[in-house]
PDB file of C-alpha atoms in Angstrom:
ATOM      1  CA  MET A   1      83.548  70.783 116.308  1.00 58.00           C
ATOM      2  CA  THR A   2      87.100  73.092 118.018  1.00 72.00           C
ATOM      3  CA  SER A   3      87.566  74.131 120.960  1.00 83.00           C
ATOM      4  CA  LEU A   4      90.394  76.305 119.577  1.00 93.00           C
ATOM      5  CA  PRO A   5      89.730  79.925 118.445  1.00 91.00           C
ATOM      6  CA  GLU A   6      89.267  80.300 114.377  1.00 88.00           C
ATOM      7  CA  ARG A   7      92.239  80.157 112.457  1.00 93.00           C
ATOM      8  CA  ALA A   8      93.898  79.254 115.926  1.00 96.00           C
ATOM      9  CA  VAL A   9      95.981  75.993 113.808  1.00 96.00           C
ATOM     10  CA  ARG A  10      96.891  77.837 111.048  1.00 96.00           C
ATOM     11  CA  ARG A  11      98.787  80.147 113.508  1.00 97.00           C
ATOM     12  CA  CYS A  12     100.116  77.857 115.176  1.00 98.00           C
ATOM     13  CA  HIS A  13     101.722  76.366 112.293  1.00 97.00           C
ATOM     14  CA  ALA A  14     102.751  79.559 110.754  1.00 97.00           C
ATOM     15  CA  VAL A  15     105.289  80.631 113.435  1.00 98.00           C
ATOM     16  CA  VAL A  16     106.249  76.347 114.766  1.00 98.00           C
ATOM     17  CA  ASN A  17     106.765  75.911 111.005  1.00 97.00           C
ATOM     18  CA  PRO A  18     109.214  77.939 109.796  1.00 96.00           C
ATOM     19  CA  LEU A  19     112.133  77.306 112.639  1.00 93.00           C
ATOM     20  CA  HIS A  20     112.224  73.817 110.728  1.00 95.00           C
ATOM     21  CA  SER A  21     112.205  74.848 107.470  1.00 96.00           C
ATOM     22  CA  THR A  22     115.382  77.278 108.376  1.00 96.00           C
ATOM     23  CA  VAL A  23     117.277  74.080 107.896  1.00 96.00           C
ATOM     24  CA  TYR A  24     116.821  73.715 103.712  1.00 94.00           C
ATOM     25  CA  PHE A  25     117.637  77.185 102.780  1.00 94.00           C
ATOM     26  CA  ALA A  26     121.638  77.525 105.401  1.00 95.00           C
ATOM     27  CA  PRO A  27     124.217  76.026 103.395  1.00 96.00           C
ATOM     28  CA  ASP A  28     125.123  73.435 106.652  1.00 97.00           C
ATOM     29  CA  ILE A  29     124.201  70.304 105.359  1.00 96.00           C
ATOM     30  CA  ALA A  30     125.402  70.669 101.931  1.00 96.00           C
ATOM     31  CA  ARG A  31     128.792  70.609 103.622  1.00 97.00           C
ATOM     32  CA  GLU A  32     127.855  68.086 105.749  1.00 97.00           C
ATOM     33  CA  PHE A  33     126.171  65.489 103.252  1.00 98.00           C
ATOM     34  CA  GLU A  34     130.056  67.309 101.293  1.00 97.00           C
ATOM     35  CA  ARG A  35     131.866  65.806 103.904  1.00 97.00           C
ATOM     36  CA  LEU A  36     130.047  62.391 103.521  1.00 97.00           C
ATOM     37  CA  GLY A  37     130.910  62.440  99.869  1.00 97.00           C
ATOM     38  CA  LEU A  38     127.715  63.408  98.074  1.00 97.00           C
ATOM     39  CA  ARG A  39     128.715  66.028  96.055  1.00 94.00           C
ATOM     40  CA  ASP A  40     125.867  66.397  94.149  1.00 94.00           C
ATOM     41  CA  ARG A  41     124.555  69.707  95.372  1.00 91.00           C
ATOM     42  CA  GLY A  42     120.669  68.987  93.725  1.00 94.00           C
ATOM     43  CA  ALA A  43     119.732  66.365  96.150  1.00 97.00           C
ATOM     44  CA  ASP A  44     120.509  68.248  98.765  1.00 97.00           C
ATOM     45  CA  TYR A  45     116.730  68.810  99.437  1.00 97.00           C
ATOM     46  CA  PHE A  46     115.565  65.453  98.340  1.00 98.00           C
ATOM     47  CA  VAL A  47     117.715  62.773 100.204  1.00 98.00           C
ATOM     48  CA  SER A  48     117.439  64.776 103.332  1.00 97.00           C
ATOM     49  CA  ARG A  49     113.604  65.523 104.231  1.00 97.00           C
ATOM     50  CA  ALA A  50     113.188  61.274 102.315  1.00 98.00           C
ATOM     51  CA  ALA A  51     116.507  59.415 103.917  1.00 98.00           C
ATOM     52  CA  ALA A  52     113.677  59.374 107.367  1.00 98.00           C
ATOM     53  CA  PHE A  53     112.243  56.650 104.459  1.00 98.00           C
ATOM     54  CA  GLY A  54     114.852  54.568 103.650  1.00 98.00           C
ATOM     55  CA  ARG A  55     116.344  54.553 100.280  1.00 98.00           C
ATOM     56  CA  VAL A  56     113.252  54.496  98.130  1.00 98.00           C
ATOM     57  CA  GLY A  57     113.469  55.886  94.620  1.00 97.00           C
ATOM     58  CA  ALA A  58     112.021  59.005  93.340  1.00 98.00           C
ATOM     59  CA  GLY A  59     108.977  57.910  92.645  1.00 98.00           C
ATOM     60  CA  THR A  60     107.945  57.883  96.523  1.00 98.00           C
ATOM     61  CA  VAL A  61     109.577  61.241  97.296  1.00 98.00           C
ATOM     62  CA  THR A  62     108.188  62.527  93.875  1.00 98.00           C
ATOM     63  CA  ALA A  63     104.433  61.373  95.372  1.00 98.00           C
ATOM     64  CA  THR A  64     104.407  62.331  98.683  1.00 98.00           C
ATOM     65  CA  PHE A  65     106.162  66.085  97.971  1.00 98.00           C
ATOM     66  CA  TYR A  66     103.814  66.406  95.386  1.00 98.00           C
ATOM     67  CA  ASN A  67     105.520  69.359  93.483  1.00 97.00           C
ATOM     68  CA  PHE A  68     109.055  68.552  92.451  1.00 98.00           C
ATOM     69  CA  LYS A  69     108.869  67.176  88.595  1.00 98.00           C
ATOM     70  CA  HIS A  70     109.117  63.424  87.875  1.00 98.00           C
ATOM     71  CA  ASP A  71     112.061  63.755  85.747  1.00 98.00           C
ATOM     72  CA  LEU A  72     114.504  66.612  88.354  1.00 98.00           C
ATOM     73  CA  VAL A  73     113.867  63.802  91.710  1.00 98.00           C
ATOM     74  CA  ALA A  74     115.164  60.541  89.085  1.00 98.00           C
ATOM     75  CA  ARG A  75     118.316  62.378  88.294  1.00 98.00           C
ATOM     76  CA  HIS A  76     119.373  62.584  92.087  1.00 98.00           C
ATOM     77  CA  LEU A  77     117.606  59.874  93.172  1.00 98.00           C
ATOM     78  CA  PRO A  78     118.006  56.925  94.004  1.00 97.00           C
ATOM     79  CA  ALA A  79     121.405  57.155  92.450  1.00 97.00           C
ATOM     80  CA  ALA A  80     122.601  59.415  95.836  1.00 98.00           C
ATOM     81  CA  TRP A  81     121.758  56.368  98.137  1.00 98.00           C
ATOM     82  CA  GLU A  82     124.649  54.951  96.193  1.00 97.00           C
ATOM     83  CA  VAL A  83     127.249  57.917  98.351  1.00 98.00           C
ATOM     84  CA  ILE A  84     125.298  58.405 101.526  1.00 98.00           C
ATOM     85  CA  SER A  85     123.415  56.098 103.532  1.00 98.00           C
ATOM     86  CA  PRO A  86     120.025  56.994 104.437  1.00 98.00           C
ATOM     87  CA  GLU A  87     120.736  56.581 108.272  1.00 98.00           C
ATOM     88  CA  ALA A  88     124.196  59.580 107.730  1.00 98.00           C
ATOM     89  CA  ALA A  89     121.939  61.635 106.246  1.00 98.00           C
ATOM     90  CA  LEU A  90     119.584  61.715 108.881  1.00 98.00           C
ATOM     91  CA  GLU A  91     122.490  61.648 111.527  1.00 98.00           C
ATOM     92  CA  ALA A  92     124.103  64.446 109.764  1.00 98.00           C
ATOM     93  CA  ARG A  93     120.642  66.549 109.190  1.00 98.00           C
ATOM     94  CA  LEU A  94     120.136  66.168 112.973  1.00 98.00           C
ATOM     95  CA  ARG A  95     123.841  68.128 113.093  1.00 98.00           C
ATOM     96  CA  ALA A  96     123.102  70.718 110.515  1.00 98.00           C
ATOM     97  CA  ALA A  97     119.712  71.840 113.024  1.00 98.00           C
ATOM     98  CA  ASP A  98     121.756  71.966 115.284  1.00 98.00           C
ATOM     99  CA  SER A  99     124.350  74.540 113.523  1.00 98.00           C
ATOM    100  CA  VAL A 100     121.750  76.495 112.092  1.00 98.00           C
ATOM    101  CA  LEU A 101     120.054  76.576 115.542  1.00 98.00           C
ATOM    102  CA  ARG A 102     122.994  78.164 117.577  1.00 98.00           C
ATOM    103  CA  ARG A 103     123.590  80.710 114.740  1.00 98.00           C
ATOM    104  CA  LEU A 104     120.567  82.132 114.042  1.00 98.00           C
ATOM    105  CA  LEU A 105     119.399  81.872 117.451  1.00 98.00           C
ATOM    106  CA  GLY A 106     121.839  81.769 119.179  1.00 98.00           C
ATOM    107  CA  ASP A 107     123.860  79.270 122.440  1.00 97.00           C
ATOM    108  CA  ASP A 108     121.701  81.319 125.012  1.00 98.00           C
ATOM    109  CA  ALA A 109     118.381  80.388 123.579  1.00 98.00           C
ATOM    110  CA  LEU A 110     118.633  76.910 122.669  1.00 98.00           C
ATOM    111  CA  ALA A 111     120.458  76.603 126.881  1.00 98.00           C
ATOM    112  CA  SER A 112     116.474  78.399 127.767  1.00 98.00           C
ATOM    113  CA  GLU A 113     113.739  77.648 129.269  1.00 98.00           C
ATOM    114  CA  GLU A 114     111.769  79.064 127.056  1.00 98.00           C
ATOM    115  CA  MET A 115     113.091  76.722 124.526  1.00 98.00           C
ATOM    116  CA  ALA A 116     112.233  73.501 126.977  1.00 98.00           C
ATOM    117  CA  GLU A 117     109.025  74.891 127.550  1.00 98.00           C
ATOM    118  CA  ALA A 118     108.218  74.652 123.185  1.00 98.00           C
ATOM    119  CA  ALA A 119     109.703  71.408 122.688  1.00 98.00           C
ATOM    120  CA  GLU A 120     107.520  69.958 125.762  1.00 98.00           C
ATOM    121  CA  LEU A 121     105.007  71.614 124.299  1.00 98.00           C
ATOM    122  CA  ALA A 122     105.450  70.855 120.944  1.00 98.00           C
ATOM    123  CA  LEU A 123     106.110  67.039 121.992  1.00 98.00           C
ATOM    124  CA  ARG A 124     102.716  67.342 123.719  1.00 98.00           C
ATOM    125  CA  ALA A 125     101.038  68.204 120.320  1.00 98.00           C
ATOM    126  CA  THR A 126     102.446  65.554 118.430  1.00 98.00           C
ATOM    127  CA  GLU A 127     101.121  62.976 120.446  1.00 98.00           C
ATOM    128  CA  ALA A 128      97.961  63.061 118.644  1.00 98.00           C
ATOM    129  CA  CYS A 129      98.998  62.364 115.497  1.00 98.00           C
ATOM    130  CA  SER A 130      97.349  59.929 113.272  1.00 97.00           C
ATOM    131  CA  ARG A 131      99.880  57.784 110.755  1.00 98.00           C
ATOM    132  CA  ALA A 132      96.818  57.123 108.832  1.00 97.00           C
ATOM    133  CA  ALA A 133      97.130  58.174 104.531  1.00 97.00           C
ATOM    134  CA  ARG A 134     100.201  60.962 105.695  1.00 98.00           C
ATOM    135  CA  PRO A 135     103.198  58.844 104.412  1.00 98.00           C
ATOM    136  CA  LEU A 136     105.833  61.820 104.711  1.00 98.00           C
ATOM    137  CA  TYR A 137     104.872  62.079 108.927  1.00 98.00           C
ATOM    138  CA  ALA A 138     104.107  58.986 110.042  1.00 98.00           C
ATOM    139  CA  ALA A 139     107.964  58.170 108.129  1.00 98.00           C
ATOM    140  CA  HIS A 140     109.759  60.648 110.131  1.00 98.00           C
ATOM    141  CA  ALA A 141     107.835  59.610 113.627  1.00 98.00           C
ATOM    142  CA  ASP A 142     110.058  56.728 113.528  1.00 97.00           C
ATOM    143  CA  LEU A 143     112.387  58.470 114.298  1.00 98.00           C
ATOM    144  CA  PRO A 144     114.071  59.586 117.715  1.00 98.00           C
ATOM    145  CA  VAL A 145     113.377  61.601 119.830  1.00 98.00           C
ATOM    146  CA  PRO A 146     116.654  64.167 119.871  1.00 98.00           C
ATOM    147  CA  GLU A 147     117.542  64.694 123.410  1.00 97.00           C
ATOM    148  CA  ALA A 148     118.867  68.324 123.030  1.00 98.00           C
ATOM    149  CA  PRO A 149     115.839  70.772 123.510  1.00 98.00           C
ATOM    150  CA  HIS A 150     116.674  72.499 121.145  1.00 98.00           C
ATOM    151  CA  LEU A 151     117.293  69.903 118.852  1.00 98.00           C
ATOM    152  CA  ALA A 152     114.322  67.503 120.527  1.00 98.00           C
ATOM    153  CA  TYR A 153     111.562  70.299 119.708  1.00 98.00           C
ATOM    154  CA  TRP A 154     113.699  70.665 115.924  1.00 98.00           C
ATOM    155  CA  HIS A 155     111.989  67.512 116.052  1.00 98.00           C
ATOM    156  CA  ALA A 156     108.909  68.379 117.142  1.00 98.00           C
ATOM    157  CA  ALA A 157     107.957  71.043 114.312  1.00 98.00           C
ATOM    158  CA  THR A 158     108.988  68.776 111.181  1.00 98.00           C
ATOM    159  CA  LEU A 159     105.728  65.816 112.771  1.00 98.00           C
ATOM    160  CA  LEU A 160     104.009  68.502 113.111  1.00 98.00           C
ATOM    161  CA  ARG A 161     104.545  70.489 109.108  1.00 98.00           C
ATOM    162  CA  GLU A 162     105.135  66.480 107.815  1.00 98.00           C
ATOM    163  CA  HIS A 163     101.555  65.848 109.617  1.00 98.00           C
ATOM    164  CA  ARG A 164      99.819  68.946 107.956  1.00 98.00           C
ATOM    165  CA  GLY A 165     101.833  68.722 104.966  1.00 98.00           C
ATOM    166  CA  ASP A 166     100.112  65.198 104.060  1.00 98.00           C
ATOM    167  CA  GLY A 167      97.071  66.488 105.409  1.00 98.00           C
ATOM    168  CA  HIS A 168      96.797  69.487 102.647  1.00 98.00           C
ATOM    169  CA  LEU A 169      97.922  67.316  99.157  1.00 98.00           C
ATOM    170  CA  MET A 170      95.383  65.213 100.045  1.00 98.00           C
ATOM    171  CA  THR A 171      92.915  68.713  99.805  1.00 98.00           C
ATOM    172  CA  LEU A 172      94.821  69.338  96.521  1.00 98.00           C
ATOM    173  CA  VAL A 173      93.918  66.147  94.922  1.00 98.00           C
ATOM    174  CA  SER A 174      90.440  66.384  96.079  1.00 98.00           C
ATOM    175  CA  ALA A 175      89.971  69.816  94.674  1.00 98.00           C
ATOM    176  CA  GLY A 176      91.431  68.773  91.012  1.00 98.00           C
ATOM    177  CA  LEU A 177      95.004  70.535  91.118  1.00 98.00           C
ATOM    178  CA  ASP A 178      97.297  69.302  89.851  1.00 98.00           C
ATOM    179  CA  PRO A 179     101.634  69.994  90.992  1.00 98.00           C
ATOM    180  CA  VAL A 180     102.669  73.021  88.589  1.00 98.00           C
ATOM    181  CA  GLU A 181      98.467  73.981  89.479  1.00 98.00           C
ATOM    182  CA  ALA A 182      98.665  74.385  92.629  1.00 98.00           C
ATOM    183  CA  LEU A 183     102.557  76.585  92.617  1.00 98.00           C
ATOM    184  CA  ALA A 184     100.562  79.181  90.566  1.00 98.00           C
ATOM    185  CA  SER A 185      97.171  79.104  92.929  1.00 98.00           C
ATOM    186  CA  HIS A 186      98.949  79.392  95.782  1.00 98.00           C
ATOM    187  CA  THR A 187     102.282  81.834  94.519  1.00 98.00           C
ATOM    188  CA  ALA A 188      99.690  84.097  92.648  1.00 98.00           C
ATOM    189  CA  SER A 189      97.379  84.155  96.443  1.00 97.00           C
ATOM    190  CA  GLY A 190     100.437  86.335  97.547  1.00 95.00           C
ATOM    191  CA  LYS A 191     102.010  83.265  99.701  1.00 94.00           C
ATOM    192  CA  GLY A 192     103.507  80.925  97.559  1.00 96.00           C
ATOM    193  CA  MET A 193     107.126  80.647  96.604  1.00 96.00           C
ATOM    194  CA  SER A 194     108.001  83.632  93.759  1.00 97.00           C
ATOM    195  CA  PRO A 195     108.074  81.964  90.481  1.00 96.00           C
ATOM    196  CA  LYS A 196     111.632  82.907  89.946  1.00 96.00           C
ATOM    197  CA  TRP A 197     111.905  80.427  92.530  1.00 96.00           C
ATOM    198  CA  ILE A 198     109.486  77.835  91.178  1.00 97.00           C
ATOM    199  CA  LEU A 199     111.587  77.133  88.059  1.00 97.00           C
ATOM    200  CA  ARG A 200     114.924  77.320  90.177  1.00 95.00           C
ATOM    201  CA  THR A 201     114.390  73.814  92.769  1.00 96.00           C
ATOM    202  CA  ARG A 202     111.208  72.360  91.693  1.00 97.00           C
ATOM    203  CA  GLY A 203     112.541  71.651  88.482  1.00 98.00           C
ATOM    204  CA  TRP A 204     109.158  72.367  85.540  1.00 98.00           C
ATOM    205  CA  SER A 205     110.123  74.330  82.690  1.00 98.00           C
ATOM    206  CA  ALA A 206     108.571  77.919  82.191  1.00 97.00           C
ATOM    207  CA  GLU A 207     106.405  76.983  79.169  1.00 98.00           C
ATOM    208  CA  GLU A 208     105.254  73.912  81.564  1.00 98.00           C
ATOM    209  CA  TRP A 209     104.365  77.163  84.916  1.00 98.00           C
ATOM    210  CA  GLU A 210     102.397  79.629  82.078  1.00 98.00           C
ATOM    211  CA  ALA A 211     100.236  75.762  80.221  1.00 98.00           C
ATOM    212  CA  ALA A 212      99.986  75.832  83.973  1.00 98.00           C
ATOM    213  CA  ARG A 213      98.070  78.754  84.510  1.00 98.00           C
ATOM    214  CA  GLU A 214      96.556  78.791  81.497  1.00 98.00           C
ATOM    215  CA  ARG A 215      94.442  75.952  82.505  1.00 98.00           C
ATOM    216  CA  LEU A 216      93.749  78.044  85.838  1.00 98.00           C
ATOM    217  CA  ARG A 217      92.335  80.310  83.768  1.00 98.00           C
ATOM    218  CA  GLU A 218      90.466  77.737  81.368  1.00 98.00           C
ATOM    219  CA  ARG A 219      88.535  77.089  85.712  1.00 98.00           C
ATOM    220  CA  GLY A 220      87.305  80.710  85.601  1.00 98.00           C
ATOM    221  CA  LEU A 221      90.843  80.299  88.937  1.00 98.00           C
ATOM    222  CA  LEU A 222      92.869  82.964  87.665  1.00 98.00           C
ATOM    223  CA  ALA A 223      92.430  85.904  85.647  1.00 98.00           C
ATOM    224  CA  ALA A 224      94.088  87.430  82.094  1.00 96.00           C
ATOM    225  CA  ASP A 225      96.701  89.593  84.955  1.00 95.00           C
ATOM    226  CA  GLY A 226      97.967  86.965  86.900  1.00 95.00           C
ATOM    227  CA  GLU A 227      96.029  86.916  89.568  1.00 97.00           C
ATOM    228  CA  LEU A 228      93.354  84.739  91.287  1.00 98.00           C
ATOM    229  CA  THR A 229      89.468  85.053  90.502  1.00 98.00           C
ATOM    230  CA  GLN A 230      87.333  85.381  93.550  1.00 98.00           C
ATOM    231  CA  ALA A 231      86.750  81.698  93.042  1.00 98.00           C
ATOM    232  CA  GLY A 232      90.611  80.808  92.920  1.00 98.00           C
ATOM    233  CA  THR A 233      90.563  82.654  95.504  1.00 98.00           C
ATOM    234  CA  ASP A 234      87.791  81.044  97.751  1.00 98.00           C
ATOM    235  CA  LEU A 235      89.545  78.152  96.102  1.00 98.00           C
ATOM    236  CA  ARG A 236      92.759  78.790  97.792  1.00 98.00           C
ATOM    237  CA  LYS A 237      90.710  79.796 101.560  1.00 97.00           C
ATOM    238  CA  ALA A 238      88.776  76.656 101.331  1.00 98.00           C
ATOM    239  CA  LEU A 239      91.683  74.290 100.620  1.00 98.00           C
ATOM    240  CA  GLU A 240      93.223  76.281 103.792  1.00 97.00           C
ATOM    241  CA  ASP A 241      89.927  75.984 105.623  1.00 96.00           C
ATOM    242  CA  GLU A 242      90.010  71.347 105.791  1.00 97.00           C
ATOM    243  CA  THR A 243      94.037  71.941 106.267  1.00 97.00           C
ATOM    244  CA  ASP A 244      93.067  72.869 109.194  1.00 96.00           C
ATOM    245  CA  ARG A 245      90.449  70.644 109.595  1.00 96.00           C
ATOM    246  CA  LEU A 246      92.605  67.738 108.913  1.00 97.00           C
ATOM    247  CA  ASP A 247      95.337  69.155 110.872  1.00 97.00           C
ATOM    248  CA  GLN A 248      92.946  69.786 113.953  1.00 97.00           C
ATOM    249  CA  ALA A 249      94.372  66.615 115.984  1.00 97.00           C
ATOM    250  CA  PRO A 250      97.366  67.886 117.232  1.00 98.00           C
ATOM    251  CA  TYR A 251      96.635  70.931 118.965  1.00 98.00           C
ATOM    252  CA  GLU A 252      93.423  70.012 120.429  1.00 97.00           C
ATOM    253  CA  HIS A 253      95.879  67.647 122.383  1.00 97.00           C
ATOM    254  CA  LEU A 254      97.451  70.645 123.449  1.00 97.00           C
ATOM    255  CA  GLY A 255      94.482  72.983 123.726  1.00 97.00           C
ATOM    256  CA  ALA A 256      93.679  76.263 123.596  1.00 97.00           C
ATOM    257  CA  ALA A 257      96.516  77.037 126.959  1.00 97.00           C
ATOM    258  CA  GLY A 258      98.974  75.470 125.249  1.00 98.00           C
ATOM    259  CA  VAL A 259      98.636  75.961 121.422  1.00 98.00           C
ATOM    260  CA  ALA A 260      98.248  79.988 122.493  1.00 98.00           C
ATOM    261  CA  ARG A 261     102.223  78.959 124.346  1.00 98.00           C
ATOM    262  CA  LEU A 262     103.781  77.484 121.665  1.00 98.00           C
ATOM    263  CA  THR A 263     101.882  80.435 119.668  1.00 98.00           C
ATOM    264  CA  GLU A 264     104.044  83.321 121.297  1.00 98.00           C
ATOM    265  CA  LEU A 265     107.108  80.415 122.238  1.00 98.00           C
ATOM    266  CA  ALA A 266     107.137  79.727 118.942  1.00 98.00           C
ATOM    267  CA  GLY A 267     106.823  83.337 117.324  1.00 98.00           C
ATOM    268  CA  ALA A 268     109.592  85.369 119.268  1.00 98.00           C
ATOM    269  CA  PHE A 269     111.909  82.176 117.793  1.00 98.00           C
ATOM    270  CA  THR A 270     110.167  82.126 113.728  1.00 98.00           C
ATOM    271  CA  LYS A 271     110.963  86.152 114.861  1.00 98.00           C
ATOM    272  CA  THR A 272     114.876  86.251 115.809  1.00 98.00           C
ATOM    273  CA  ALA A 273     115.322  83.385 112.803  1.00 98.00           C
ATOM    274  CA  MET A 274     113.815  86.024 109.988  1.00 96.00           C
ATOM    275  CA  GLU A 275     115.672  89.026 111.372  1.00 97.00           C
ATOM    276  CA  ALA A 276     119.350  86.711 111.506  1.00 97.00           C
ATOM    277  CA  GLY A 277     118.008  85.840 108.047  1.00 96.00           C
ATOM    278  CA  ALA A 278     117.094  82.476 107.640  1.00 97.00           C
ATOM    279  CA  PHE A 279     115.446  82.752 104.352  1.00 96.00           C
ATOM    280  CA  PRO A 280     115.901  84.498 100.555  1.00 94.00           C
ATOM    281  CA  ALA A 281     114.549  88.513 100.983  1.00 93.00           C
ATOM    282  CA  ASP A 282     112.662  87.049  97.033  1.00 94.00           C
ATOM    283  CA  LEU A 283     111.437  84.015  98.145  1.00 95.00           C
ATOM    284  CA  LEU A 284     108.236  84.894  98.871  1.00 94.00           C
ATOM    285  CA  GLY A 285     105.921  86.662  96.268  1.00 94.00           C
ATOM    286  CA  LYS A 286     103.665  86.658  92.860  1.00 91.00           C
ATOM    287  CA  ARG A 287     106.326  87.984  90.593  1.00 86.00           C
TER     288      ARG A 287
END
């Protein structure tokens, strides 16, 4: 049972999450890491997102990130920790978030009452997040909340993102979708990364990608033309519905009015960031 309008959780997540994710597509974090001696560009994403765990090895990252090939992760971790400490990486990531948001939104937006309100609402929502069985959320929940409102909002968006993401992985495992199958079915839905970006960033080969698509066809989830079948569409819908259910608590805690207001504020910030070129134009798509 819920007191929230239908799909309110998903709509809010859809506009809160992108502002966090901008950091991973901007050059700022690479510059920050390079100043600290880390010149392995392939390590940037793993180092920045896994730093909250401390000096973990590739196994922990492969398990919790889910859709990256282990060989790719192991190519960069734990070796990167010999160059940059997790503590330094977290500080660098926050500096990168500051510069990215200033460039995309402008100083006036960062200092606005709307940003302070968005931070307050998002942080309030995180009060009801659960650490149980949510490793990425739990690791980030142990980090301090930054003082600046725009960084506090970014931090809260991080917590909400990882809380939902951890829950989503539960649904993928329950549905019997391995990492590549999960990616391929999401791409086929039209809402996921394009195959070009997946093969460029996740470590899977074209042969592994096609093999996963063939397994989906054998399960009746993917048609010969690469489109989802009705069964595949139903499965993806069920996955998102279950993810919403597992992610309900923070938004129920915030209440319908608070969720609506956070969605409004976050939507405006995200729209501005998107118009400023926050993400590659070819990031999403079926082809």
